[in-house]
Amino acid sequence: MVEVLLVAIILLLLLLTYFTVKRGPSSDSPFQEIRGLLVESEKSISRVESNLKAEFGNNRDELSRNLRENREELLKSINSF
């Protein structure tokens, strides 16, 4: 069983080496593509994070304003009664 796995791994390594050599050195290696995708994802996540922070801040302000208005309205109703 182990021998079969070793042979399979060696064959995969040989195929990988063959395709790497056949392709030759190029500036668009898969690692650079992945790095580019990661950079784009990081920028997108940063943008979403800042938007979420702003939205949470706005919601918190709006909630506190509504609560204050409700308290004032309730106080006026109790005082007028």
PDB file as gemmi writes it, atoms N, CA and C in Angstrom:
CRYST1    1.000    1.000    1.000  90.00  90.00  90.00 P 1                      
ATOM      1  N   MET A   1       0.828  -1.198   0.000  1.00  0.00           N  
ATOM      2  CA  MET A   1       0.000   0.000   0.000  1.00  0.00           C  
ATOM      3  C   MET A   1       0.869   1.258   0.000  1.00  0.00           C  
ATOM      4  N   VAL A   2       1.888   1.266   0.870  1.00  0.00           N  
ATOM      5  CA  VAL A   2       2.782   2.414   0.957  1.00  0.00           C  
ATOM      6  C   VAL A   2       3.558   2.582  -0.340  1.00  0.00           C  
ATOM      7  N   GLU A   3       3.940   1.450  -0.942  1.00  0.00           N  
ATOM      8  CA  GLU A   3       4.693   1.519  -2.193  1.00  0.00           C  
ATOM      9  C   GLU A   3       3.863   2.175  -3.291  1.00  0.00           C  
ATOM     10  N   VAL A   4       2.575   1.866  -3.330  1.00  0.00           N  
ATOM     11  CA  VAL A   4       1.687   2.437  -4.342  1.00  0.00           C  
ATOM     12  C   VAL A   4       1.576   3.948  -4.139  1.00  0.00           C  
ATOM     13  N   LEU A   5       1.450   4.375  -2.893  1.00  0.00           N  
ATOM     14  CA  LEU A   5       1.375   5.809  -2.610  1.00  0.00           C  
ATOM     15  C   LEU A   5       2.672   6.518  -2.994  1.00  0.00           C  
ATOM     16  N   LEU A   6       3.796   5.912  -2.696  1.00  0.00           N  
ATOM     17  CA  LEU A   6       5.078   6.511  -3.062  1.00  0.00           C  
ATOM     18  C   LEU A   6       5.220   6.642  -4.571  1.00  0.00           C  
ATOM     19  N   VAL A   7       4.824   5.615  -5.307  1.00  0.00           N  
ATOM     20  CA  VAL A   7       4.885   5.663  -6.771  1.00  0.00           C  
ATOM     21  C   VAL A   7       3.965   6.754  -7.292  1.00  0.00           C  
ATOM     22  N   ALA A   8       2.775   6.880  -6.722  1.00  0.00           N  
ATOM     23  CA  ALA A   8       1.830   7.907  -7.159  1.00  0.00           C  
ATOM     24  C   ALA A   8       2.379   9.301  -6.880  1.00  0.00           C  
ATOM     25  N   ILE A   9       2.985   9.492  -5.725  1.00  0.00           N  
ATOM     26  CA  ILE A   9       3.558  10.792  -5.379  1.00  0.00           C  
ATOM     27  C   ILE A   9       4.715  11.131  -6.308  1.00  0.00           C  
ATOM     28  N   ILE A  10       5.555  10.158  -6.594  1.00  0.00           N  
ATOM     29  CA  ILE A  10       6.686  10.389  -7.501  1.00  0.00           C  
ATOM     30  C   ILE A  10       6.181  10.746  -8.893  1.00  0.00           C  
ATOM     31  N   LEU A  11       5.164  10.048  -9.370  1.00  0.00           N  
ATOM     32  CA  LEU A  11       4.593  10.365 -10.688  1.00  0.00           C  
ATOM     33  C   LEU A  11       4.008  11.777 -10.709  1.00  0.00           C  
ATOM     34  N   LEU A  12       3.314  12.142  -9.660  1.00  0.00           N  
ATOM     35  CA  LEU A  12       2.758  13.497  -9.598  1.00  0.00           C  
ATOM     36  C   LEU A  12       3.858  14.558  -9.581  1.00  0.00           C  
ATOM     37  N   LEU A  13       4.919  14.295  -8.838  1.00  0.00           N  
ATOM     38  CA  LEU A  13       6.040  15.234  -8.815  1.00  0.00           C  
ATOM     39  C   LEU A  13       6.711  15.344 -10.178  1.00  0.00           C  
ATOM     40  N   LEU A  14       6.861  14.217 -10.859  1.00  0.00           N  
ATOM     41  CA  LEU A  14       7.452  14.243 -12.205  1.00  0.00           C  
ATOM     42  C   LEU A  14       6.567  15.026 -13.174  1.00  0.00           C  
ATOM     43  N   LEU A  15       5.261  14.809 -13.108  1.00  0.00           N  
ATOM     44  CA  LEU A  15       4.348  15.558 -13.979  1.00  0.00           C  
ATOM     45  C   LEU A  15       4.389  17.051 -13.661  1.00  0.00           C  
ATOM     46  N   LEU A  16       4.412  17.385 -12.400  1.00  0.00           N  
ATOM     47  CA  LEU A  16       4.483  18.786 -12.002  1.00  0.00           C  
ATOM     48  C   LEU A  16       5.777  19.424 -12.491  1.00  0.00           C  
ATOM     49  N   THR A  17       6.870  18.720 -12.353  1.00  0.00           N  
ATOM     50  CA  THR A  17       8.159  19.221 -12.830  1.00  0.00           C  
ATOM     51  C   THR A  17       8.151  19.396 -14.344  1.00  0.00           C  
ATOM     52  N   TYR A  18       7.598  18.435 -15.049  1.00  0.00           N  
ATOM     53  CA  TYR A  18       7.528  18.516 -16.509  1.00  0.00           C  
ATOM     54  C   TYR A  18       6.739  19.741 -16.952  1.00  0.00           C  
ATOM     55  N   PHE A  19       5.559  19.928 -16.374  1.00  0.00           N  
ATOM     56  CA  PHE A  19       4.737  21.069 -16.780  1.00  0.00           C  
ATOM     57  C   PHE A  19       5.353  22.401 -16.369  1.00  0.00           C  
ATOM     58  N   THR A  20       6.050  22.421 -15.262  1.00  0.00           N  
ATOM     59  CA  THR A  20       6.723  23.647 -14.842  1.00  0.00           C  
ATOM     60  C   THR A  20       7.848  23.999 -15.798  1.00  0.00           C  
ATOM     61  N   VAL A  21       8.648  23.011 -16.179  1.00  0.00           N  
ATOM     62  CA  VAL A  21       9.751  23.256 -17.111  1.00  0.00           C  
ATOM     63  C   VAL A  21       9.214  23.597 -18.493  1.00  0.00           C  
ATOM     64  N   LYS A  22       8.183  22.893 -18.922  1.00  0.00           N  
ATOM     65  CA  LYS A  22       7.596  23.148 -20.238  1.00  0.00           C  
ATOM     66  C   LYS A  22       7.043  24.561 -20.313  1.00  0.00           C  
ATOM     67  N   ARG A  23       6.425  25.000 -19.251  1.00  0.00           N  
ATOM     68  CA  ARG A  23       5.829  26.335 -19.235  1.00  0.00           C  
ATOM     69  C   ARG A  23       6.899  27.408 -19.237  1.00  0.00           C  
ATOM     70  N   GLY A  24       8.012  27.139 -18.577  1.00  0.00           N  
ATOM     71  CA  GLY A  24       9.109  28.092 -18.531  1.00  0.00           C  
ATOM     72  C   GLY A  24       8.830  29.191 -17.531  1.00  0.00           C  
ATOM     73  N   PRO A  25       9.824  30.020 -17.294  1.00  0.00           N  
ATOM     74  CA  PRO A  25       9.624  31.126 -16.345  1.00  0.00           C  
ATOM     75  C   PRO A  25       8.697  32.168 -16.950  1.00  0.00           C  
ATOM     76  N   SER A  26       7.720  32.518 -16.222  1.00  0.00           N  
ATOM     77  CA  SER A  26       6.791  33.541 -16.698  1.00  0.00           C  
ATOM     78  C   SER A  26       6.462  34.474 -15.548  1.00  0.00           C  
ATOM     79  N   SER A  27       6.057  35.644 -15.906  1.00  0.00           N  
ATOM     80  CA  SER A  27       5.744  36.637 -14.881  1.00  0.00           C  
ATOM     81  C   SER A  27       4.367  36.392 -14.272  1.00  0.00           C  
ATOM     82  N   ASP A  28       3.544  35.602 -14.923  1.00  0.00           N  
ATOM     83  CA  ASP A  28       2.203  35.333 -14.421  1.00  0.00           C  
ATOM     84  C   ASP A  28       2.126  33.967 -13.769  1.00  0.00           C  
ATOM     85  N   SER A  29       2.973  33.751 -12.784  1.00  0.00           N  
ATOM     86  CA  SER A  29       2.945  32.470 -12.099  1.00  0.00           C  
ATOM     87  C   SER A  29       1.673  32.379 -11.262  1.00  0.00           C  
ATOM     88  N   PRO A  30       1.253  31.182 -10.948  1.00  0.00           N  
ATOM     89  CA  PRO A  30       0.032  31.032 -10.138  1.00  0.00           C  
ATOM     90  C   PRO A  30       0.135  31.737  -8.792  1.00  0.00           C  
ATOM     91  N   PHE A  31       1.351  31.805  -8.236  1.00  0.00           N  
ATOM     92  CA  PHE A  31       1.511  32.467  -6.950  1.00  0.00           C  
ATOM     93  C   PHE A  31       1.263  33.962  -7.064  1.00  0.00           C  
ATOM     94  N   GLN A  32       1.688  34.552  -8.167  1.00  0.00           N  
ATOM     95  CA  GLN A  32       1.444  35.981  -8.359  1.00  0.00           C  
ATOM     96  C   GLN A  32      -0.032  36.247  -8.583  1.00  0.00           C  
ATOM     97  N   GLU A  33      -0.708  35.356  -9.270  1.00  0.00           N  
ATOM     98  CA  GLU A  33      -2.152  35.504  -9.451  1.00  0.00           C  
ATOM     99  C   GLU A  33      -2.860  35.425  -8.110  1.00  0.00           C  
ATOM    100  N   ILE A  34      -2.446  34.465  -7.300  1.00  0.00           N  
ATOM    101  CA  ILE A  34      -3.051  34.309  -5.978  1.00  0.00           C  
ATOM    102  C   ILE A  34      -2.755  35.532  -5.122  1.00  0.00           C  
ATOM    103  N   ARG A  35      -1.516  36.035  -5.191  1.00  0.00           N  
ATOM    104  CA  ARG A  35      -1.161  37.225  -4.430  1.00  0.00           C  
ATOM    105  C   ARG A  35      -2.025  38.411  -4.851  1.00  0.00           C  
ATOM    106  N   GLY A  36      -2.236  38.557  -6.156  1.00  0.00           N  
ATOM    107  CA  GLY A  36      -3.087  39.637  -6.642  1.00  0.00           C  
ATOM    108  C   GLY A  36      -4.516  39.504  -6.143  1.00  0.00           C  
ATOM    109  N   LEU A  37      -5.031  38.283  -6.170  1.00  0.00           N  
ATOM    110  CA  LEU A  37      -6.384  38.058  -5.665  1.00  0.00           C  
ATOM    111  C   LEU A  37      -6.480  38.355  -4.177  1.00  0.00           C  
ATOM    112  N   LEU A  38      -5.439  37.988  -3.429  1.00  0.00           N  
ATOM    113  CA  LEU A  38      -5.446  38.266  -1.996  1.00  0.00           C  
ATOM    114  C   LEU A  38      -5.411  39.769  -1.715  1.00  0.00           C  
ATOM    115  N   VAL A  39      -4.632  40.502  -2.495  1.00  0.00           N  
ATOM    116  CA  VAL A  39      -4.560  41.951  -2.316  1.00  0.00           C  
ATOM    117  C   VAL A  39      -5.917  42.580  -2.612  1.00  0.00           C  
ATOM    118  N   GLU A  40      -6.553  42.152  -3.693  1.00  0.00           N  
ATOM    119  CA  GLU A  40      -7.876  42.667  -4.029  1.00  0.00           C  
ATOM    120  C   GLU A  40      -8.888  42.330  -2.951  1.00  0.00           C  
ATOM    121  N   SER A  41      -8.820  41.107  -2.435  1.00  0.00           N  
ATOM    122  CA  SER A  41      -9.740  40.699  -1.377  1.00  0.00           C  
ATOM    123  C   SER A  41      -9.517  41.516  -0.120  1.00  0.00           C  
ATOM    124  N   GLU A  42      -8.261  41.783   0.200  1.00  0.00           N  
ATOM    125  CA  GLU A  42      -7.952  42.575   1.388  1.00  0.00           C  
ATOM    126  C   GLU A  42      -8.509  43.988   1.262  1.00  0.00           C  
ATOM    127  N   LYS A  43      -8.362  44.585   0.088  1.00  0.00           N  
ATOM    128  CA  LYS A  43      -8.906  45.926  -0.141  1.00  0.00           C  
ATOM    129  C   LYS A  43     -10.422  45.919  -0.021  1.00  0.00           C  
ATOM    130  N   SER A  44     -11.047  44.906  -0.591  1.00  0.00           N  
ATOM    131  CA  SER A  44     -12.501  44.802  -0.535  1.00  0.00           C  
ATOM    132  C   SER A  44     -12.974  44.621   0.900  1.00  0.00           C  
ATOM    133  N   ILE A  45     -12.293  43.766   1.650  1.00  0.00           N  
ATOM    134  CA  ILE A  45     -12.669  43.545   3.042  1.00  0.00           C  
ATOM    135  C   ILE A  45     -12.480  44.821   3.852  1.00  0.00           C  
ATOM    136  N   SER A  46     -11.419  45.547   3.591  1.00  0.00           N  
ATOM    137  CA  SER A  46     -11.174  46.810   4.295  1.00  0.00           C  
ATOM    138  C   SER A  46     -12.281  47.811   4.005  1.00  0.00           C  
ATOM    139  N   ARG A  47     -12.709  47.880   2.746  1.00  0.00           N  
ATOM    140  CA  ARG A  47     -13.782  48.791   2.357  1.00  0.00           C  
ATOM    141  C   ARG A  47     -15.092  48.407   3.044  1.00  0.00           C  
ATOM    142  N   VAL A  48     -15.393  47.112   3.064  1.00  0.00           N  
ATOM    143  CA  VAL A  48     -16.613  46.643   3.709  1.00  0.00           C  
ATOM    144  C   VAL A  48     -16.559  46.920   5.210  1.00  0.00           C  
ATOM    145  N   GLU A  49     -15.386  46.720   5.799  1.00  0.00           N  
ATOM    146  CA  GLU A  49     -15.229  46.957   7.235  1.00  0.00           C  
ATOM    147  C   GLU A  49     -15.496  48.419   7.581  1.00  0.00           C  
ATOM    148  N   SER A  50     -14.930  49.326   6.807  1.00  0.00           N  
ATOM    149  CA  SER A  50     -15.145  50.746   7.089  1.00  0.00           C  
ATOM    150  C   SER A  50     -16.605  51.132   6.881  1.00  0.00           C  
ATOM    151  N   ASN A  51     -17.248  50.567   5.859  1.00  0.00           N  
ATOM    152  CA  ASN A  51     -18.668  50.839   5.647  1.00  0.00           C  
ATOM    153  C   ASN A  51     -19.517  50.315   6.794  1.00  0.00           C  
ATOM    154  N   LEU A  52     -19.175  49.127   7.293  1.00  0.00           N  
ATOM    155  CA  LEU A  52     -19.920  48.567   8.424  1.00  0.00           C  
ATOM    156  C   LEU A  52     -19.747  49.415   9.677  1.00  0.00           C  
ATOM    157  N   LYS A  53     -18.529  49.874   9.925  1.00  0.00           N  
ATOM    158  CA  LYS A  53     -18.291  50.728  11.085  1.00  0.00           C  
ATOM    159  C   LYS A  53     -19.117  52.005  11.004  1.00  0.00           C  
ATOM    160  N   ALA A  54     -19.125  52.610   9.837  1.00  0.00           N  
ATOM    161  CA  ALA A  54     -19.904  53.836   9.653  1.00  0.00           C  
ATOM    162  C   ALA A  54     -21.389  53.566   9.841  1.00  0.00           C  
ATOM    163  N   GLU A  55     -21.872  52.472   9.302  1.00  0.00           N  
ATOM    164  CA  GLU A  55     -23.292  52.134   9.414  1.00  0.00           C  
ATOM    165  C   GLU A  55     -23.678  51.842  10.864  1.00  0.00           C  
ATOM    166  N   PHE A  56     -22.826  51.109  11.581  1.00  0.00           N  
ATOM    167  CA  PHE A  56     -23.104  50.845  12.992  1.00  0.00           C  
ATOM    168  C   PHE A  56     -23.125  52.151  13.782  1.00  0.00           C  
ATOM    169  N   GLY A  57     -22.204  53.054  13.490  1.00  0.00           N  
ATOM    170  CA  GLY A  57     -22.178  54.351  14.172  1.00  0.00           C  
ATOM    171  C   GLY A  57     -23.447  55.141  13.905  1.00  0.00           C  
ATOM    172  N   ASN A  58     -23.867  55.172  12.649  1.00  0.00           N  
ATOM    173  CA  ASN A  58     -25.107  55.880  12.301  1.00  0.00           C  
ATOM    174  C   ASN A  58     -26.308  55.261  12.997  1.00  0.00           C  
ATOM    175  N   ASN A  59     -26.376  53.944  13.012  1.00  0.00           N  
ATOM    176  CA  ASN A  59     -27.500  53.272  13.667  1.00  0.00           C  
ATOM    177  C   ASN A  59     -27.503  53.539  15.166  1.00  0.00           C  
ATOM    178  N   ARG A  60     -26.324  53.551  15.778  1.00  0.00           N  
ATOM    179  CA  ARG A  60     -26.231  53.823  17.213  1.00  0.00           C  
ATOM    180  C   ARG A  60     -26.709  55.241  17.520  1.00  0.00           C  
ATOM    181  N   ASP A  61     -26.287  56.216  16.699  1.00  0.00           N  
ATOM    182  CA  ASP A  61     -26.725  57.603  16.892  1.00  0.00           C  
ATOM    183  C   ASP A  61     -28.225  57.740  16.710  1.00  0.00           C  
ATOM    184  N   GLU A  62     -28.748  57.110  15.675  1.00  0.00           N  
ATOM    185  CA  GLU A  62     -30.187  57.186  15.414  1.00  0.00           C  
ATOM    186  C   GLU A  62     -30.987  56.541  16.545  1.00  0.00           C  
ATOM    187  N   LEU A  63     -30.504  55.418  17.047  1.00  0.00           N  
ATOM    188  CA  LEU A  63     -31.185  54.736  18.138  1.00  0.00           C  
ATOM    189  C   LEU A  63     -31.191  55.591  19.395  1.00  0.00           C  
ATOM    190  N   SER A  64     -30.056  56.183  19.731  1.00  0.00           N  
ATOM    191  CA  SER A  64     -30.005  57.017  20.938  1.00  0.00           C  
ATOM    192  C   SER A  64     -30.899  58.250  20.784  1.00  0.00           C  
ATOM    193  N   ARG A  65     -30.955  58.834  19.612  1.00  0.00           N  
ATOM    194  CA  ARG A  65     -31.826  59.989  19.373  1.00  0.00           C  
ATOM    195  C   ARG A  65     -33.295  59.590  19.522  1.00  0.00           C  
ATOM    196  N   ASN A  66     -33.673  58.438  18.965  1.00  0.00           N  
ATOM    197  CA  ASN A  66     -35.063  57.974  19.085  1.00  0.00           C  
ATOM    198  C   ASN A  66     -35.426  57.659  20.532  1.00  0.00           C  
ATOM    199  N   LEU A  67     -34.497  57.053  21.260  1.00  0.00           N  
ATOM    200  CA  LEU A  67     -34.760  56.754  22.664  1.00  0.00           C  
ATOM    201  C   LEU A  67     -34.941  58.032  23.473  1.00  0.00           C  
ATOM    202  N   ARG A  68     -34.116  59.038  23.227  1.00  0.00           N  
ATOM    203  CA  ARG A  68     -34.240  60.314  23.931  1.00  0.00           C  
ATOM    204  C   ARG A  68     -35.578  60.974  23.615  1.00  0.00           C  
ATOM    205  N   GLU A  69     -35.973  60.956  22.338  1.00  0.00           N  
ATOM    206  CA  GLU A  69     -37.268  61.535  21.956  1.00  0.00           C  
ATOM    207  C   GLU A  69     -38.419  60.796  22.623  1.00  0.00           C  
ATOM    208  N   ASN A  70     -38.326  59.475  22.702  1.00  0.00           N  
ATOM    209  CA  ASN A  70     -39.393  58.693  23.353  1.00  0.00           C  
ATOM    210  C   ASN A  70     -39.464  59.001  24.846  1.00  0.00           C  
ATOM    211  N   ARG A  71     -38.314  59.138  25.499  1.00  0.00           N  
ATOM    212  CA  ARG A  71     -38.312  59.487  26.918  1.00  0.00           C  
ATOM    213  C   ARG A  71     -38.935  60.853  27.145  1.00  0.00           C  
ATOM    214  N   GLU A  72     -38.554  61.827  26.302  1.00  0.00           N  
ATOM    215  CA  GLU A  72     -39.116  63.178  26.436  1.00  0.00           C  
ATOM    216  C   GLU A  72     -40.623  63.170  26.207  1.00  0.00           C  
ATOM    217  N   GLU A  73     -41.070  62.423  25.203  1.00  0.00           N  
ATOM    218  CA  GLU A  73     -42.499  62.339  24.916  1.00  0.00           C  
ATOM    219  C   GLU A  73     -43.246  61.678  26.078  1.00  0.00           C  
ATOM    220  N   LEU A  74     -42.682  60.638  26.644  1.00  0.00           N  
ATOM    221  CA  LEU A  74     -43.295  59.964  27.778  1.00  0.00           C  
ATOM    222  C   LEU A  74     -43.332  60.891  28.993  1.00  0.00           C  
ATOM    223  N   LEU A  75     -42.261  61.642  29.224  1.00  0.00           N  
ATOM    224  CA  LEU A  75     -42.231  62.572  30.339  1.00  0.00           C  
ATOM    225  C   LEU A  75     -43.296  63.661  30.180  1.00  0.00           C  
ATOM    226  N   LYS A  76     -43.458  64.165  28.952  1.00  0.00           N  
ATOM    227  CA  LYS A  76     -44.489  65.179  28.704  1.00  0.00           C  
ATOM    228  C   LYS A  76     -45.872  64.592  28.922  1.00  0.00           C  
ATOM    229  N   SER A  77     -46.090  63.357  28.496  1.00  0.00           N  
ATOM    230  CA  SER A  77     -47.395  62.722  28.682  1.00  0.00           C  
ATOM    231  C   SER A  77     -47.684  62.518  30.156  1.00  0.00           C  
ATOM    232  N   ILE A  78     -46.701  62.112  30.919  1.00  0.00           N  
ATOM    233  CA  ILE A  78     -46.907  61.896  32.359  1.00  0.00           C  
ATOM    234  C   ILE A  78     -47.147  63.220  33.059  1.00  0.00           C  
ATOM    235  N   ASN A  79     -46.398  64.255  32.682  1.00  0.00           N  
ATOM    236  CA  ASN A  79     -46.575  65.564  33.305  1.00  0.00           C  
ATOM    237  C   ASN A  79     -47.926  66.193  32.970  1.00  0.00           C  
ATOM    238  N   SER A  80     -48.424  65.967  31.772  1.00  0.00           N  
ATOM    239  CA  SER A  80     -49.709  66.560  31.384  1.00  0.00           C  
ATOM    240  C   SER A  80     -50.883  65.791  31.957  1.00  0.00           C  
ATOM    241  N   PHE A  81     -50.656  64.623  32.443  1.00  0.00           N  
ATOM    242  CA  PHE A  81     -51.724  63.820  32.996  1.00  0.00           C  
ATOM    243  C   PHE A  81     -51.954  64.261  34.411  1.00  0.00           C  
TER     244      PHE A  81                                                      
END                                                                             
